[in-house]
Amino acid sequence: MDEFINQIENILTQLSEIEGKYDFSLADKYQGNIFPTQVELAVKMENLVHQITHEMGSTIAFLKDDIIELHRYIEFRKKYAILSDCELLFLIDNIGGELNIKKCINDKAISLSWLDLRQAILEDWKNDFGNMSFEKINSKLLRK
């Protein structure tokens, strides 16, 4: 995954460099009044160059961030696969029926107490997702 992300970041850098070098210079090259629609076509050229550099770069950057977030979520869920979404919602977001969920967690073959488990999960979650809630990330990534 790291190699893939590095290659995507290289593409973003290249697009940014191309944008800085050509964004207006290509359009300027086509300015003039030699034929009636030349100015209109020069503007169109400027827009296309902007789309292929800046707008595509922005789209790629957003998609890269989504891929990283999804990767982290999948790895997190693999690590804590023994726990249900409801149990994670309780442990991370403090949402849910406390006694029932505590009992379910304690009944599972987990070597940590639920408090120690909660601390480990919260630490992992914060490292991967900062202050984002489990509910928000989970619903975003599982949306159809």
PDB file of C-alpha atoms in Angstrom:
ATOM      1  CA  MET A   1       0.000   0.000   0.000  1.00  0.00           C
ATOM      2  CA  ASP A   2       2.823   2.427   0.841  1.00  0.00           C
ATOM      3  CA  GLU A   3       4.382   2.008  -2.612  1.00  0.00           C
ATOM      4  CA  PHE A   4       1.015   2.599  -4.273  1.00  0.00           C
ATOM      5  CA  ILE A   5       0.384   5.766  -2.239  1.00  0.00           C
ATOM      6  CA  ASN A   6       3.910   7.020  -2.985  1.00  0.00           C
ATOM      7  CA  GLN A   7       3.317   6.572  -6.708  1.00  0.00           C
ATOM      8  CA  ILE A   8      -0.002   8.446  -6.469  1.00  0.00           C
ATOM      9  CA  GLU A   9       1.750  11.261  -4.596  1.00  0.00           C
ATOM     10  CA  ASN A  10       4.378  11.390  -7.369  1.00  0.00           C
ATOM     11  CA  ILE A  11       1.574  11.778  -9.912  1.00  0.00           C
ATOM     12  CA  LEU A  12       0.097  14.620  -7.850  1.00  0.00           C
ATOM     13  CA  THR A  13       3.474  16.345  -7.710  1.00  0.00           C
ATOM     14  CA  GLN A  14       3.887  15.989 -11.464  1.00  0.00           C
ATOM     15  CA  LEU A  15       0.400  17.368 -12.131  1.00  0.00           C
ATOM     16  CA  SER A  16       1.106  20.330  -9.868  1.00  0.00           C
ATOM     17  CA  GLU A  17       4.382  21.045 -11.671  1.00  0.00           C
ATOM     18  CA  ILE A  18       2.670  20.805 -15.059  1.00  0.00           C
ATOM     19  CA  GLU A  19      -0.096  23.121 -13.868  1.00  0.00           C
ATOM     20  CA  GLY A  20       2.418  25.702 -12.689  1.00  0.00           C
ATOM     21  CA  LYS A  21       4.351  25.532 -15.935  1.00  0.00           C
ATOM     22  CA  TYR A  22       1.533  25.376 -18.491  1.00  0.00           C
ATOM     23  CA  ASP A  23      -1.729  26.557 -16.928  1.00  0.00           C
ATOM     24  CA  PHE A  24      -1.733  29.965 -18.627  1.00  0.00           C
ATOM     25  CA  SER A  25       1.144  29.718 -21.086  1.00  0.00           C
ATOM     26  CA  LEU A  26      -0.621  27.250 -23.374  1.00  0.00           C
ATOM     27  CA  ALA A  27      -3.735  29.399 -23.482  1.00  0.00           C
ATOM     28  CA  ASP A  28      -1.644  32.508 -24.159  1.00  0.00           C
ATOM     29  CA  LYS A  29      -0.055  30.744 -27.118  1.00  0.00           C
ATOM     30  CA  TYR A  30      -3.468  30.476 -28.770  1.00  0.00           C
ATOM     31  CA  GLN A  31      -4.690  34.043 -28.102  1.00  0.00           C
ATOM     32  CA  GLY A  32      -5.277  36.283 -31.079  1.00  0.00           C
ATOM     33  CA  ASN A  33      -7.768  37.467 -33.659  1.00  0.00           C
ATOM     34  CA  ILE A  34      -6.620  35.617 -36.755  1.00  0.00           C
ATOM     35  CA  PHE A  35     -10.046  33.955 -37.094  1.00  0.00           C
ATOM     36  CA  PRO A  36     -13.405  34.807 -35.465  1.00  0.00           C
ATOM     37  CA  THR A  37     -13.516  32.170 -32.692  1.00  0.00           C
ATOM     38  CA  GLN A  38      -9.837  32.165 -31.768  1.00  0.00           C
ATOM     39  CA  VAL A  39     -10.302  33.952 -28.402  1.00  0.00           C
ATOM     40  CA  GLU A  40     -13.141  31.614 -27.464  1.00  0.00           C
ATOM     41  CA  LEU A  41     -11.013  28.582 -28.340  1.00  0.00           C
ATOM     42  CA  ALA A  42      -8.028  29.942 -26.396  1.00  0.00           C
ATOM     43  CA  VAL A  43     -10.251  30.213 -23.312  1.00  0.00           C
ATOM     44  CA  LYS A  44     -11.415  26.657 -23.941  1.00  0.00           C
ATOM     45  CA  MET A  45      -7.762  25.543 -24.098  1.00  0.00           C
ATOM     46  CA  GLU A  46      -7.070  27.298 -20.785  1.00  0.00           C
ATOM     47  CA  ASN A  47     -10.064  25.541 -19.203  1.00  0.00           C
ATOM     48  CA  LEU A  48      -9.003  22.125 -20.497  1.00  0.00           C
ATOM     49  CA  VAL A  49      -5.429  22.554 -19.260  1.00  0.00           C
ATOM     50  CA  HIS A  50      -6.807  23.620 -15.873  1.00  0.00           C
ATOM     51  CA  GLN A  51      -9.131  20.596 -15.772  1.00  0.00           C
ATOM     52  CA  ILE A  52      -6.448  18.069 -16.617  1.00  0.00           C
ATOM     53  CA  THR A  53      -3.933  19.489 -14.137  1.00  0.00           C
ATOM     54  CA  HIS A  54      -5.652  21.172 -11.201  1.00  0.00           C
ATOM     55  CA  GLU A  55      -9.074  19.519 -11.152  1.00  0.00           C
ATOM     56  CA  MET A  56      -7.786  16.025 -11.897  1.00  0.00           C
ATOM     57  CA  GLY A  57      -5.086  16.546  -9.272  1.00  0.00           C
ATOM     58  CA  SER A  58      -7.724  17.515  -6.705  1.00  0.00           C
ATOM     59  CA  THR A  59      -9.853  14.502  -7.589  1.00  0.00           C
ATOM     60  CA  ILE A  60      -6.873  12.154  -7.343  1.00  0.00           C
ATOM     61  CA  ALA A  61      -5.881  13.676  -3.978  1.00  0.00           C
ATOM     62  CA  PHE A  62      -9.387  13.160  -2.550  1.00  0.00           C
ATOM     63  CA  LEU A  63      -9.501   9.585  -3.840  1.00  0.00           C
ATOM     64  CA  LYS A  64      -6.041   8.909  -2.397  1.00  0.00           C
ATOM     65  CA  ASP A  65      -7.267  10.099   1.008  1.00  0.00           C
ATOM     66  CA  ASP A  66     -10.328   7.834   0.703  1.00  0.00           C
ATOM     67  CA  ILE A  67      -8.098   4.860  -0.143  1.00  0.00           C
ATOM     68  CA  ILE A  68      -5.852   5.529   2.858  1.00  0.00           C
ATOM     69  CA  GLU A  69      -8.871   5.845   5.160  1.00  0.00           C
ATOM     70  CA  LEU A  70     -10.406   2.636   3.829  1.00  0.00           C
ATOM     71  CA  HIS A  71      -7.088   0.797   4.167  1.00  0.00           C
ATOM     72  CA  ARG A  72      -6.747   1.913   7.788  1.00  0.00           C
ATOM     73  CA  TYR A  73     -10.338   0.938   8.547  1.00  0.00           C
ATOM     74  CA  ILE A  74      -9.954  -2.533   7.034  1.00  0.00           C
ATOM     75  CA  GLU A  75      -6.738  -3.116   9.002  1.00  0.00           C
ATOM     76  CA  PHE A  76      -8.408  -1.862  12.187  1.00  0.00           C
ATOM     77  CA  ARG A  77     -11.436  -4.133  11.685  1.00  0.00           C
ATOM     78  CA  LYS A  78      -9.184  -7.111  10.941  1.00  0.00           C
ATOM     79  CA  LYS A  79      -7.317  -6.482  14.202  1.00  0.00           C
ATOM     80  CA  TYR A  80     -10.564  -6.259  16.187  1.00  0.00           C
ATOM     81  CA  ALA A  81     -12.668  -8.667  14.106  1.00  0.00           C
ATOM     82  CA  ILE A  82     -13.841 -10.479  17.234  1.00  0.00           C
ATOM     83  CA  LEU A  83     -15.865  -7.382  18.145  1.00  0.00           C
ATOM     84  CA  SER A  84     -19.111  -6.355  16.482  1.00  0.00           C
ATOM     85  CA  ASP A  85     -19.819  -2.874  15.162  1.00  0.00           C
ATOM     86  CA  CYS A  86     -22.098  -2.318  18.174  1.00  0.00           C
ATOM     87  CA  GLU A  87     -19.328  -3.253  20.575  1.00  0.00           C
ATOM     88  CA  LEU A  88     -16.860  -0.972  18.823  1.00  0.00           C
ATOM     89  CA  LEU A  89     -19.446   1.809  18.794  1.00  0.00           C
ATOM     90  CA  PHE A  90     -19.675   1.439  22.566  1.00  0.00           C
ATOM     91  CA  LEU A  91     -15.918   1.196  23.146  1.00  0.00           C
ATOM     92  CA  ILE A  92     -14.941   4.081  20.857  1.00  0.00           C
ATOM     93  CA  ASP A  93     -17.932   6.434  20.818  1.00  0.00           C
ATOM     94  CA  ASN A  94     -19.401   5.474  24.189  1.00  0.00           C
ATOM     95  CA  ILE A  95     -22.750   4.693  22.547  1.00  0.00           C
ATOM     96  CA  GLY A  96     -24.817   1.671  23.457  1.00  0.00           C
ATOM     97  CA  GLY A  97     -26.116  -0.437  26.310  1.00  0.00           C
ATOM     98  CA  GLU A  98     -23.221  -0.490  28.703  1.00  0.00           C
ATOM     99  CA  LEU A  99     -23.940  -3.572  30.853  1.00  0.00           C
ATOM    100  CA  ASN A 100     -25.071  -5.823  28.017  1.00  0.00           C
ATOM    101  CA  ILE A 101     -22.133  -4.888  25.793  1.00  0.00           C
ATOM    102  CA  LYS A 102     -19.614  -5.184  28.644  1.00  0.00           C
ATOM    103  CA  LYS A 103     -20.911  -8.703  29.299  1.00  0.00           C
ATOM    104  CA  CYS A 104     -20.661  -9.635  25.599  1.00  0.00           C
ATOM    105  CA  ILE A 105     -17.091  -8.363  25.481  1.00  0.00           C
ATOM    106  CA  ASN A 106     -16.146 -10.178  28.679  1.00  0.00           C
ATOM    107  CA  ASP A 107     -17.719 -13.410  27.351  1.00  0.00           C
ATOM    108  CA  LYS A 108     -15.497 -13.386  24.280  1.00  0.00           C
ATOM    109  CA  ALA A 109     -12.113 -15.052  24.315  1.00  0.00           C
ATOM    110  CA  ILE A 110     -10.193 -11.825  24.871  1.00  0.00           C
ATOM    111  CA  SER A 111      -7.137 -11.814  27.118  1.00  0.00           C
ATOM    112  CA  LEU A 112      -7.675  -8.190  28.197  1.00  0.00           C
ATOM    113  CA  SER A 113     -10.343  -6.852  30.516  1.00  0.00           C
ATOM    114  CA  TRP A 114     -12.889  -4.706  28.726  1.00  0.00           C
ATOM    115  CA  LEU A 115     -11.286  -1.550  30.191  1.00  0.00           C
ATOM    116  CA  ASP A 116      -7.813  -2.534  28.948  1.00  0.00           C
ATOM    117  CA  LEU A 117      -9.297  -3.547  25.613  1.00  0.00           C
ATOM    118  CA  ARG A 118     -11.109  -0.230  25.372  1.00  0.00           C
ATOM    119  CA  GLN A 119      -7.870   1.651  26.062  1.00  0.00           C
ATOM    120  CA  ALA A 120      -6.014  -0.312  23.350  1.00  0.00           C
ATOM    121  CA  ILE A 121      -8.826   0.195  20.838  1.00  0.00           C
ATOM    122  CA  LEU A 122      -9.097   3.917  21.583  1.00  0.00           C
ATOM    123  CA  GLU A 123      -5.341   4.329  21.146  1.00  0.00           C
ATOM    124  CA  ASP A 124      -5.366   2.477  17.814  1.00  0.00           C
ATOM    125  CA  TRP A 125      -8.437   4.375  16.646  1.00  0.00           C
ATOM    126  CA  LYS A 126      -6.998   7.793  17.520  1.00  0.00           C
ATOM    127  CA  ASN A 127      -3.727   6.920  15.753  1.00  0.00           C
ATOM    128  CA  ASP A 128      -5.602   6.021  12.572  1.00  0.00           C
ATOM    129  CA  PHE A 129      -8.602   8.368  12.619  1.00  0.00           C
ATOM    130  CA  GLY A 130      -7.907  11.133  15.130  1.00  0.00           C
ATOM    131  CA  ASN A 131     -11.082  12.511  16.670  1.00  0.00           C
ATOM    132  CA  MET A 132     -13.430  11.036  14.044  1.00  0.00           C
ATOM    133  CA  SER A 133     -16.176   8.903  15.539  1.00  0.00           C
ATOM    134  CA  PHE A 134     -16.470   5.202  14.754  1.00  0.00           C
ATOM    135  CA  GLU A 135     -20.082   5.777  13.775  1.00  0.00           C
ATOM    136  CA  LYS A 136     -19.140   8.404  11.186  1.00  0.00           C
ATOM    137  CA  ILE A 137     -16.294   6.424   9.607  1.00  0.00           C
ATOM    138  CA  ASN A 138     -18.184   3.128   9.714  1.00  0.00           C
ATOM    139  CA  SER A 139     -21.337   4.555   8.106  1.00  0.00           C
ATOM    140  CA  LYS A 140     -19.308   6.460   5.482  1.00  0.00           C
ATOM    141  CA  LEU A 141     -17.329   3.408   4.394  1.00  0.00           C
ATOM    142  CA  LEU A 142     -20.221   0.958   4.497  1.00  0.00           C
ATOM    143  CA  ARG A 143     -22.642   3.242   2.650  1.00  0.00           C
ATOM    144  CA  LYS A 144     -23.903   1.660  -0.553  1.00  0.00           C
TER     145      LYS A 144
END
